[in-house]
């Protein structure tokens, strides 16, 4: 969740930019670190519950790189 | 000749009632029909129930946690106390996502702030499909908090099913937008929608929660310690 100013500060902020909908979740929502990241089994699409079309998690490096991109973009615009 | 009366005055004699009279005076003559006065011992000589028209309750015993209740004008029975909440449950979304989720299928968790869990049995949830613990009149309320850019639009919607989730019907929705918000790139806006549902069969009645956004890149505000986007289930009556 972005900080109070809106600056991305967590890999979750990067995750929601990769795919739409509820494709990911956490094995421990109170400890949102990469090793606790998981794929959702089901997603809701247009009133239907279907298997998650996303079958592979991004790597930790991909996420941290994406988060850095978002932070740089935010810094450039602020 | 049968002696039936004694004329004491004519005889100039007296009868000592304390020592010289025995037997019983019949009730027809104003007596008790008994050789001794009889009292009713309420502890040992009374059985059954005293009827309501006679000032009784019509009850021989009661039930724990119940009170007397009039049905109509005279019949008395015991019944459970009505009033207060018999069922309440709250589920929060503990992770975010972007775009639409129709329905929200994942990342639900029962709220547990301040040691509170639920009132009553509580809801059960599987892949975002909620099942009620019992029949009755229930209010379902969904509070949805969106992240938005300058012109974002969001919708929160509750849908219900009577065929175990085979098909769902919308019971209404709440819309809001971030239009006009000064902090457009990090705007947060909220909408609340609620539905009153008559759960006539808890075995087949279902509810799901839906969220939509105009901008697929925008996320939702969630909480693991605080409730930001959450659903409430309150039983209002039977």
Coordinates of C-alpha atoms in Angstrom, one line a residue, chain B residues 23-109:
Chain B
X23 CA -68.8 -36.7 65.5
X24 CA -69.0 -34.4 62.5
X25 CA -71.4 -31.6 61.6
X26 CA -72.3 -32.1 57.9
X27 CA -71.4 -29.4 55.5
X28 CA -75.1 -29.1 54.6
X29 CA -75.7 -27.9 58.0
X30 CA -72.9 -25.4 58.0
X31 CA -70.3 -27.8 59.2
X32 CA -67.0 -28.9 57.7
X33 CA -67.9 -32.6 57.3
X34 CA -64.7 -33.3 59.0
X35 CA -63.6 -34.1 62.5
X36 CA -60.7 -31.6 62.1
X37 CA -60.1 -28.5 60.1
X38 CA -58.2 -29.2 56.9
X39 CA -55.7 -26.7 55.3
X40 CA -54.2 -27.1 51.8
X41 CA -50.4 -27.5 52.1
X42 CA -49.1 -25.7 48.9
X43 CA -45.8 -27.5 49.1
X44 CA -47.3 -31.0 49.3
X45 CA -50.9 -31.0 48.3
X46 CA -50.9 -29.0 45.1
X47 CA -50.0 -30.5 41.7
X48 CA -50.4 -29.4 38.1
X49 CA -50.5 -25.8 36.9
X50 CA -52.7 -22.9 37.9
X51 CA -54.5 -21.8 34.7
X52 CA -54.0 -18.3 33.4
X53 CA -57.7 -17.3 33.9
X54 CA -57.2 -18.1 37.5
X55 CA -54.2 -15.9 37.9
X56 CA -51.6 -18.6 37.2
X57 CA -48.9 -18.9 34.5
X58 CA -50.1 -22.1 33.0
X59 CA -46.5 -23.4 33.4
X60 CA -45.2 -26.1 35.7
X61 CA -41.5 -25.2 35.0
X62 CA -39.4 -22.8 32.9
X63 CA -36.5 -22.9 30.5
X64 CA -33.1 -21.4 31.2
X65 CA -32.6 -17.9 29.7
X66 CA -36.3 -17.6 28.8
X67 CA -38.9 -15.2 30.0
X68 CA -42.7 -15.4 30.3
X69 CA -44.5 -14.4 27.1
X70 CA -48.1 -13.7 26.3
X71 CA -49.4 -15.0 23.0
X72 CA -52.7 -13.2 22.3
X73 CA -54.3 -12.0 25.5
X74 CA -54.3 -15.0 27.9
X75 CA -52.0 -17.8 26.9
X76 CA -48.7 -17.7 28.6
X77 CA -45.6 -19.4 27.5
X78 CA -41.9 -19.0 27.9
X79 CA -39.8 -17.8 25.1
X80 CA -36.3 -16.6 24.4
X81 CA -35.5 -12.9 24.9
X82 CA -35.9 -11.0 21.6
X83 CA -33.8 -8.0 20.9
X84 CA -30.1 -7.4 20.6
X85 CA -28.0 -9.0 17.9
X86 CA -28.0 -12.7 17.6
X87 CA -25.8 -12.8 14.6
X88 CA -23.0 -10.5 13.4
X89 CA -19.8 -11.1 11.5
X90 CA -17.3 -8.9 9.7
X91 CA -14.8 -9.9 7.0
X92 CA -12.0 -7.7 5.8
X93 CA -10.0 -7.7 2.6
X94 CA -6.3 -8.2 3.6
X95 CA -4.7 -7.6 0.3
X96 CA -5.1 -5.3 -2.6
X97 CA -5.6 -5.9 -6.3
X98 CA -6.2 -3.7 -9.3
X99 CA -9.2 -3.4 -11.6
X100 CA -12.3 -5.5 -11.2
X101 CA -13.1 -8.5 -9.1
X102 CA -16.6 -9.8 -9.8
X103 CA -16.8 -11.4 -7.3
X104 CA -14.0 -10.8 -4.9
X105 CA -12.8 -14.4 -4.5
X106 CA -9.6 -14.2 -2.4
X107 CA -7.9 -12.5 0.5
X108 CA -10.9 -12.4 2.8
X109 CA -10.3 -12.7 6.5

